Structure formats: structure tokens, C-alpha cells
PDB file of C-alpha atoms in Angstrom:
ATOM      1  CA  MET L   1    -122.529  89.590-107.142  1.00  0.00           C
ATOM      2  CA  ARG L   2    -122.626  88.975-103.411  1.00  0.00           C
ATOM      3  CA  VAL L   3    -125.827  87.763-101.735  1.00  0.00           C
ATOM      4  CA  VAL L   4    -126.761  88.654 -98.154  1.00  0.00           C
ATOM      5  CA  PHE L   5    -129.129  86.476 -96.121  1.00  0.00           C
ATOM      6  CA  SER L   6    -129.651  86.616 -92.376  1.00  0.00           C
ATOM      7  CA  GLU L   7    -126.192  87.031 -90.782  1.00  0.00           C
ATOM      8  CA  PHE L   8    -124.407  85.555 -93.829  1.00  0.00           C
ATOM      9  CA  THR L   9    -122.814  87.012 -96.942  1.00  0.00           C
ATOM     10  CA  LEU L  10    -122.154  84.733 -99.909  1.00  0.00           C
ATOM     11  CA  ASP L  11    -119.707  85.955-102.552  1.00  0.00           C
ATOM     12  CA  PRO L  12    -119.571  83.548-105.525  1.00  0.00           C
ATOM     13  CA  ASP L  13    -116.826  85.567-107.250  1.00  0.00           C
ATOM     14  CA  LEU L  14    -114.519  85.251-104.250  1.00  0.00           C
ATOM     15  CA  ARG L  15    -115.906  81.781-103.430  1.00  0.00           C
ATOM     16  CA  GLU L  16    -116.391  82.998 -99.889  1.00  0.00           C
ATOM     17  CA  LEU L  17    -119.062  82.621 -97.223  1.00  0.00           C
ATOM     18  CA  ARG L  18    -118.942  84.962 -94.228  1.00  0.00           C
ATOM     19  CA  SER L  19    -120.974  85.223 -91.041  1.00  0.00           C
ATOM     20  CA  LEU L  20    -120.962  88.722 -89.544  1.00  0.00           C
ATOM     21  CA  GLY L  21    -117.746  89.415 -91.434  1.00  0.00           C
ATOM     22  CA  ARG L  22    -115.995  86.224 -90.337  1.00  0.00           C
ATOM     23  CA  PRO L  23    -115.162  83.485 -92.867  1.00  0.00           C
ATOM     24  CA  VAL L  24    -117.140  80.250 -92.690  1.00  0.00           C
ATOM     25  CA  HIS L  25    -115.381  77.124 -93.941  1.00  0.00           C
ATOM     26  CA  LEU L  26    -117.041  75.051 -96.648  1.00  0.00           C
ATOM     27  CA  SER L  27    -115.481  72.449 -98.890  1.00  0.00           C
ATOM     28  CA  PRO L  28    -115.412  73.476-102.587  1.00  0.00           C
ATOM     29  CA  LYS L  29    -118.319  71.163-103.489  1.00  0.00           C
ATOM     30  CA  ALA L  30    -120.409  72.298-100.523  1.00  0.00           C
ATOM     31  CA  PHE L  31    -119.834  75.933-101.474  1.00  0.00           C
ATOM     32  CA  GLN L  32    -120.820  75.135-105.066  1.00  0.00           C
ATOM     33  CA  LEU L  33    -124.008  73.466-103.827  1.00  0.00           C
ATOM     34  CA  LEU L  34    -124.984  76.402-101.611  1.00  0.00           C
ATOM     35  CA  ALA L  35    -124.229  78.942-104.341  1.00  0.00           C
ATOM     36  CA  PHE L  36    -126.384  76.991-106.829  1.00  0.00           C
ATOM     37  CA  LEU L  37    -129.345  76.741-104.440  1.00  0.00           C
ATOM     38  CA  VAL L  38    -129.075  80.455-103.647  1.00  0.00           C
ATOM     39  CA  GLU L  39    -128.871  81.295-107.344  1.00  0.00           C
ATOM     40  CA  LYS L  40    -132.048  79.289-108.084  1.00  0.00           C
ATOM     41  CA  ARG L  41    -134.016  80.569-105.065  1.00  0.00           C
ATOM     42  CA  PRO L  42    -136.876  80.312-104.309  1.00  0.00           C
ATOM     43  CA  ARG L  43    -137.328  77.528-106.862  1.00  0.00           C
ATOM     44  CA  ALA L  44    -136.800  73.990-105.624  1.00  0.00           C
ATOM     45  CA  VAL L  45    -133.934  72.231-107.402  1.00  0.00           C
ATOM     46  CA  SER L  46    -134.231  68.554-108.230  1.00  0.00           C
ATOM     47  CA  LYS L  47    -131.603  66.053-107.169  1.00  0.00           C
ATOM     48  CA  GLU L  48    -130.981  65.293-110.837  1.00  0.00           C
ATOM     49  CA  ASP L  49    -130.176  68.943-111.562  1.00  0.00           C
ATOM     50  CA  LEU L  50    -127.886  69.089-108.528  1.00  0.00           C
ATOM     51  CA  TYR L  51    -126.012  65.951-109.631  1.00  0.00           C
ATOM     52  CA  ALA L  52    -125.634  67.382-113.136  1.00  0.00           C
ATOM     53  CA  HIS L  53    -124.331  70.690-111.773  1.00  0.00           C
ATOM     54  CA  LEU L  54    -121.976  69.272-109.154  1.00  0.00           C
ATOM     55  CA  TRP L  55    -120.749  66.124-110.933  1.00  0.00           C
ATOM     56  CA  PRO L  56    -121.295  66.569-114.683  1.00  0.00           C
ATOM     57  CA  ASP L  57    -120.887  63.352-116.681  1.00  0.00           C
ATOM     58  CA  THR L  58    -119.902  61.488-113.506  1.00  0.00           C
ATOM     59  CA  TYR L  59    -121.863  58.882-111.559  1.00  0.00           C
ATOM     60  CA  VAL L  60    -121.783  59.343-107.788  1.00  0.00           C
ATOM     61  CA  GLU L  61    -123.554  57.693-104.890  1.00  0.00           C
ATOM     62  CA  GLU L  62    -126.656  59.462-103.557  1.00  0.00           C
ATOM     63  CA  ALA L  63    -124.946  59.705-100.171  1.00  0.00           C
ATOM     64  CA  ASN L  64    -122.494  62.240-101.635  1.00  0.00           C
ATOM     65  CA  LEU L  65    -125.248  64.804-102.122  1.00  0.00           C
ATOM     66  CA  LYS L  66    -126.731  64.098 -98.687  1.00  0.00           C
ATOM     67  CA  ASN L  67    -123.325  64.591 -97.092  1.00  0.00           C
ATOM     68  CA  LEU L  68    -122.907  67.956 -98.815  1.00  0.00           C
ATOM     69  CA  ILE L  69    -126.343  69.063 -97.610  1.00  0.00           C
ATOM     70  CA  VAL L  70    -125.353  68.076 -94.064  1.00  0.00           C
ATOM     71  CA  GLU L  71    -122.118  70.097 -94.401  1.00  0.00           C
ATOM     72  CA  VAL L  72    -123.930  73.185 -95.678  1.00  0.00           C
ATOM     73  CA  ARG L  73    -126.550  72.991 -92.926  1.00  0.00           C
ATOM     74  CA  ALA L  74    -123.851  72.620 -90.284  1.00  0.00           C
ATOM     75  CA  ALA L  75    -122.017  75.697 -91.613  1.00  0.00           C
ATOM     76  CA  LEU L  76    -125.241  77.732 -91.546  1.00  0.00           C
ATOM     77  CA  GLY L  77    -126.413  76.385 -88.195  1.00  0.00           C
ATOM     78  CA  ASP L  78    -129.570  75.160 -89.937  1.00  0.00           C
ATOM     79  CA  ASP L  79    -131.887  72.590 -88.337  1.00  0.00           C
ATOM     80  CA  PRO L  80    -133.460  70.285 -90.954  1.00  0.00           C
ATOM     81  CA  ARG L  81    -136.488  69.820 -88.660  1.00  0.00           C
ATOM     82  CA  ALA L  82    -137.140  73.581 -88.631  1.00  0.00           C
ATOM     83  CA  PRO L  83    -135.083  74.939 -91.549  1.00  0.00           C
ATOM     84  CA  ARG L  84    -134.244  78.607 -91.942  1.00  0.00           C
ATOM     85  CA  PHE L  85    -132.213  78.177 -95.130  1.00  0.00           C
ATOM     86  CA  ILE L  86    -132.254  74.737 -96.790  1.00  0.00           C
ATOM     87  CA  LYS L  87    -135.577  72.919 -97.067  1.00  0.00           C
ATOM     88  CA  THR L  88    -135.852  69.295 -98.140  1.00  0.00           C
ATOM     89  CA  ILE L  89    -138.504  68.748-100.807  1.00  0.00           C
ATOM     90  CA  TYR L  90    -139.185  65.078-100.192  1.00  0.00           C
ATOM     91  CA  GLY L  91    -139.054  62.911-103.285  1.00  0.00           C
ATOM     92  CA  PHE L  92    -137.673  65.799-105.344  1.00  0.00           C
ATOM     93  CA  GLY L  93    -134.717  67.813-104.050  1.00  0.00           C
ATOM     94  CA  TYR L  94    -133.921  70.947-102.058  1.00  0.00           C
ATOM     95  CA  ALA L  95    -134.781  74.647-101.959  1.00  0.00           C
ATOM     96  CA  PHE L  96    -133.152  77.737-100.475  1.00  0.00           C
ATOM     97  CA  ILE L  97    -135.984  79.383 -98.532  1.00  0.00           C
ATOM     98  CA  ALA L  98    -134.426  82.379 -96.735  1.00  0.00           C
ATOM     99  CA  GLY L  99    -134.970  85.948 -97.846  1.00  0.00           C
ATOM    100  CA  ALA L 100    -131.864  87.289 -99.576  1.00  0.00           C
ATOM    101  CA  THR L 101    -130.687  90.519-101.166  1.00  0.00           C
ATOM    102  CA  GLU L 102    -128.089  91.057-103.850  1.00  0.00           C
ATOM    103  CA  GLY L 103    -125.619  93.902-104.042  1.00  0.00           C
ATOM    104  CA  GLU L 104    -122.157  94.973-105.054  1.00  0.00           C
ATOM    105  CA  ARG L 105    -119.226  93.980-102.894  1.00  0.00           C
ATOM    106  CA  ALA L 106    -119.345  95.775 -99.540  1.00  0.00           C
ATOM    107  CA  PRO L 107    -116.930  98.654 -98.986  1.00  0.00           C
ATOM    108  CA  ALA L 108    -114.374  98.562 -96.207  1.00  0.00           C
ATOM    109  CA  ILE L 109    -115.891  99.068 -92.763  1.00  0.00           C
ATOM    110  CA  ALA L 110    -115.932 102.723 -91.748  1.00  0.00           C
ATOM    111  CA  PRO L 111    -117.619 104.476 -88.844  1.00  0.00           C
ATOM    112  CA  SER L 112    -120.800 106.442 -89.410  1.00  0.00           C
ATOM    113  CA  SER L 113    -122.506 109.181 -87.423  1.00  0.00           C
ATOM    114  CA  CYS L 114    -125.325 106.760 -86.545  1.00  0.00           C
ATOM    115  CA  PHE L 115    -125.789 104.990 -83.249  1.00  0.00           C
ATOM    116  CA  LEU L 116    -128.331 103.087 -81.201  1.00  0.00           C
ATOM    117  CA  GLN L 117    -129.209 103.987 -77.627  1.00  0.00           C
ATOM    118  CA  HIS L 118    -130.428 101.426 -75.095  1.00  0.00           C
ATOM    119  CA  PHE L 119    -130.909 103.185 -71.747  1.00  0.00           C
ATOM    120  CA  SER L 120    -127.427 104.557 -70.929  1.00  0.00           C
ATOM    121  CA  ARG L 121    -125.636 102.327 -73.456  1.00  0.00           C
ATOM    122  CA  VAL L 122    -124.686 103.571 -76.912  1.00  0.00           C
ATOM    123  CA  PHE L 123    -123.755 101.354 -79.867  1.00  0.00           C
ATOM    124  CA  ARG L 124    -121.883 103.098 -82.678  1.00  0.00           C
ATOM    125  CA  LEU L 125    -122.896 101.859 -86.120  1.00  0.00           C
ATOM    126  CA  ALA L 126    -120.557 101.444 -89.071  1.00  0.00           C
ATOM    127  CA  GLU L 127    -121.140 102.056 -92.751  1.00  0.00           C
ATOM    128  CA  GLY L 128    -122.563  98.847 -94.182  1.00  0.00           C
ATOM    129  CA  GLU L 129    -124.183  96.044 -92.212  1.00  0.00           C
ATOM    130  CA  ASN L 130    -124.668  96.082 -88.433  1.00  0.00           C
ATOM    131  CA  VAL L 131    -126.266  93.062 -86.777  1.00  0.00           C
ATOM    132  CA  ILE L 132    -128.102  93.381 -83.450  1.00  0.00           C
ATOM    133  CA  GLY L 133    -128.548  90.395 -81.163  1.00  0.00           C
ATOM    134  CA  ARG L 134    -127.307  88.387 -78.192  1.00  0.00           C
ATOM    135  CA  ASP L 135    -124.374  86.790 -80.008  1.00  0.00           C
ATOM    136  CA  PRO L 136    -121.052  88.315 -78.891  1.00  0.00           C
ATOM    137  CA  THR L 137    -120.022  88.827 -82.531  1.00  0.00           C
ATOM    138  CA  CYS L 138    -122.896  91.271 -83.173  1.00  0.00           C
ATOM    139  CA  THR L 139    -122.275  94.977 -83.660  1.00  0.00           C
ATOM    140  CA  ALA L 140    -124.792  95.749 -80.903  1.00  0.00           C
ATOM    141  CA  VAL L 141    -124.844  92.984 -78.287  1.00  0.00           C
ATOM    142  CA  ILE L 142    -128.152  93.080 -76.384  1.00  0.00           C
ATOM    143  CA  ASP L 143    -128.125  90.386 -73.705  1.00  0.00           C
ATOM    144  CA  GLU L 144    -131.880  90.118 -73.119  1.00  0.00           C
ATOM    145  CA  LEU L 145    -133.942  86.913 -73.184  1.00  0.00           C
ATOM    146  CA  ASP L 146    -136.430  88.282 -75.728  1.00  0.00           C
ATOM    147  CA  VAL L 147    -133.625  89.147 -78.175  1.00  0.00           C
ATOM    148  CA  SER L 148    -132.499  86.439 -80.631  1.00  0.00           C
ATOM    149  CA  ARG L 149    -128.815  85.629 -81.217  1.00  0.00           C
ATOM    150  CA  PHE L 150    -129.005  87.390 -84.584  1.00  0.00           C
ATOM    151  CA  HIS L 151    -132.166  89.442 -84.281  1.00  0.00           C
ATOM    152  CA  ALA L 152    -132.063  92.299 -86.803  1.00  0.00           C
ATOM    153  CA  ARG L 153    -129.716  94.043 -89.218  1.00  0.00           C
ATOM    154  CA  ILE L 154    -129.279  97.792 -89.746  1.00  0.00           C
ATOM    155  CA  THR L 155    -127.590  98.836 -92.984  1.00  0.00           C
ATOM    156  CA  ILE L 156    -126.011 102.286 -93.232  1.00  0.00           C
ATOM    157  CA  ALA L 157    -125.318 103.610 -96.731  1.00  0.00           C
ATOM    158  CA  GLY L 158    -124.324 107.249 -96.489  1.00  0.00           C
ATOM    159  CA  PRO L 159    -127.460 109.257 -95.666  1.00  0.00           C
ATOM    160  CA  THR L 160    -129.693 106.174 -95.849  1.00  0.00           C
ATOM    161  CA  ALA L 161    -130.371 103.722 -93.021  1.00  0.00           C
ATOM    162  CA  THR L 162    -132.599 100.651 -93.143  1.00  0.00           C
ATOM    163  CA  ILE L 163    -133.486  97.839 -90.755  1.00  0.00           C
ATOM    164  CA  GLU L 164    -134.642  94.285 -91.394  1.00  0.00           C
ATOM    165  CA  ASP L 165    -135.606  91.391 -89.162  1.00  0.00           C
ATOM    166  CA  LEU L 166    -133.427  88.255 -89.349  1.00  0.00           C
ATOM    167  CA  GLY L 167    -136.137  85.703 -88.644  1.00  0.00           C
ATOM    168  CA  SER L 168    -136.193  86.507 -84.927  1.00  0.00           C
ATOM    169  CA  LYS L 169    -138.494  84.676 -82.541  1.00  0.00           C
ATOM    170  CA  ASN L 170    -140.105  87.757 -80.982  1.00  0.00           C
ATOM    171  CA  GLY L 171    -140.088  90.132 -83.940  1.00  0.00           C
ATOM    172  CA  THR L 172    -138.663  93.551 -84.761  1.00  0.00           C
ATOM    173  CA  PHE L 173    -140.838  96.667 -84.467  1.00  0.00           C
ATOM    174  CA  VAL L 174    -140.303 100.243 -85.681  1.00  0.00           C
ATOM    175  CA  ASP L 175    -142.458 102.862 -83.955  1.00  0.00           C
ATOM    176  CA  GLY L 176    -144.714 100.060 -82.712  1.00  0.00           C
ATOM    177  CA  ALA L 177    -145.306  98.362 -86.086  1.00  0.00           C
ATOM    178  CA  ARG L 178    -143.845  94.903 -86.710  1.00  0.00           C
ATOM    179  CA  ILE L 179    -141.646  94.870 -89.805  1.00  0.00           C
ATOM    180  CA  THR L 180    -141.511  92.053 -92.351  1.00  0.00           C
ATOM    181  CA  THR L 181    -139.438  93.781 -95.029  1.00  0.00           C
ATOM    182  CA  MET L 182    -136.485  96.165 -95.114  1.00  0.00           C
ATOM    183  CA  THR L 183    -137.697  99.375 -93.474  1.00  0.00           C
ATOM    184  CA  PRO L 184    -136.198 102.908 -93.596  1.00  0.00           C
ATOM    185  CA  LEU L 185    -134.844 104.456 -90.395  1.00  0.00           C
ATOM    186  CA  THR L 186    -134.716 108.129 -89.569  1.00  0.00           C
ATOM    187  CA  PRO L 187    -133.306 109.825 -86.437  1.00  0.00           C
ATOM    188  CA  GLY L 188    -135.489 109.352 -83.372  1.00  0.00           C
ATOM    189  CA  LYS L 189    -137.137 106.143 -84.577  1.00  0.00           C
ATOM    190  CA  GLU L 190    -137.911 103.669 -81.796  1.00  0.00           C
ATOM    191  CA  ILE L 191    -136.829 100.092 -82.465  1.00  0.00           C
ATOM    192  CA  ARG L 192    -138.231  97.269 -80.363  1.00  0.00           C
ATOM    193  CA  LEU L 193    -136.686  93.797 -80.367  1.00  0.00           C
ATOM    194  CA  GLY L 194    -139.318  91.714 -78.644  1.00  0.00           C
ATOM    195  CA  GLU L 195    -139.857  93.933 -75.580  1.00  0.00           C
ATOM    196  CA  THR L 196    -136.373  95.516 -75.648  1.00  0.00           C
ATOM    197  CA  LEU L 197    -136.464  99.155 -76.708  1.00  0.00           C
ATOM    198  CA  LEU L 198    -133.715 101.040 -78.563  1.00  0.00           C
ATOM    199  CA  THR L 199    -133.627 104.421 -80.297  1.00  0.00           C
ATOM    200  CA  PHE L 200    -131.893 105.189 -83.590  1.00  0.00           C
ATOM    201  CA  HIS L 201    -129.911 108.442 -83.850  1.00  0.00           C
ATOM    202  CA  ARG L 202    -127.751 110.127 -86.469  1.00  0.00           C
ATOM    203  CA  ARG L 203    -125.542 112.629 -84.631  1.00  0.00           C
ATOM    204  CA  GLU L 204    -122.715 112.707 -82.096  1.00  0.00           C
ATOM    205  CA  ALA L 205    -123.531 110.819 -78.925  1.00  0.00           C
ATOM    206  CA  PRO L 206    -123.933 112.732 -75.650  1.00  0.00           C
ATOM    207  CA  GLU L 207    -120.768 113.170 -73.644  1.00  0.00           C
ATOM    208  CA  SER L 208    -122.252 111.161 -70.745  1.00  0.00           C
ATOM    209  CA  THR L 209    -122.497 108.031 -72.897  1.00  0.00           C
ATOM    210  CA  ARG L 210    -119.548 108.514 -75.264  1.00  0.00           C
ATOM    211  CA  SER L 211    -117.381 106.055 -73.294  1.00  0.00           C
ATOM    212  CA  ALA L 212    -119.844 103.246 -74.091  1.00  0.00           C
ATOM    213  CA  TRP L 213    -118.653 103.293 -77.707  1.00  0.00           C
TER     214      TRP L 213
END
């Protein structure tokens, strides 16, 4: 069962970690460590349990575990001083602290009839996950200072659309209310990323903006 958190998708069956659809390299042991912490979330896992899981019946130096934690954090872009994903529980072990959702393997990417409008710009949304942010790999790239690199995610599943914040600095708002959980979207809903306003639609885009797709 794949697990989605922030801009990442972890698939233990395929032994694959992806960021916005792109593969992220992890050594086999580092992947095993991340998958175990995600599986046990939000419970903190002791170092002893991690050693037993990663190196059963084998003695290893403590530095081996620390090195794997460093590798996982580097792959996730996680800062140990202000962690988004892996928190050190001093004198005990580590915990996976990000919100995550589980689901069946994602279908192949296909266009939907949904789109976002930001002034004269239109961003066509695909079936599945669509990340909004400043990073050039996002589905909707919004180059505004109040928008985080990976700010929010809209998920389209047939007739259903939802939005969730990805731990952004300035928050995600739907019709003026700040969201903290996955929130339904219907046509005409106003989405605000910080102070940047977008509108969600489910129909064909106007001819005047169709070229922006």
C-alpha cells in the first residue's frame, strides 16, 4: 500500500520513493528505515527496535544508524533543527511526524476537466495528485513570495476534488477559511495560498486562456 506525505509517495511494494512523480534515490537500508518509521507513525521507534529491524542478529556500530538517518533526511530535504518528517527523540530513537495518507497505487496520469485560474493564467489539473507551489516541478507553478515551494496538493478522483496544505509557511485557505485537513473542492471555490488567490473550476477553460494550458 503506497503512502503519500507532502510532495512524496512511498511505495513499499515497489520499494520506491517518488517526489512529485520523480524517483528519489535511497540505498536499500535507508529505504527500509524510512518505510519502517512511516509504518510505525506517529509512534516513536527506539534505536533498539530499529537495529533489530535493519540488522537482525547482527552487531553494528551506532554510526550506521545515524548515517542512514542522515541519508533519509537528505533525500527528503529535511532539516533536523526544524524537522518536517523525521524527528529525533533524544535518548530514545526517531519518529515520523508528517501527516500521511494511504491508498491504492495511483492510476496513470490522465487529464481531467478541472483547472485553476490565477488572473489570466490557467493550470490544467490531471486525475490524481497535483501539487501547487513555486518549485518548477509543480503542476501549477506560482512564482510568488508568499507561496511555498510545495504549498498545497489538489487530488482529482473522478467527480471528487480535494485540497490539502503541505506544511506551507503562509497557509492554504478555501473561501477565506484556513484548512488543516483534506478539504473538498467544488467549482467556483476560491483558494488562497498566503495572499495569492486562485479559483477552482470544473469545465472547459475560456478560449482566451486556453493557450495557457
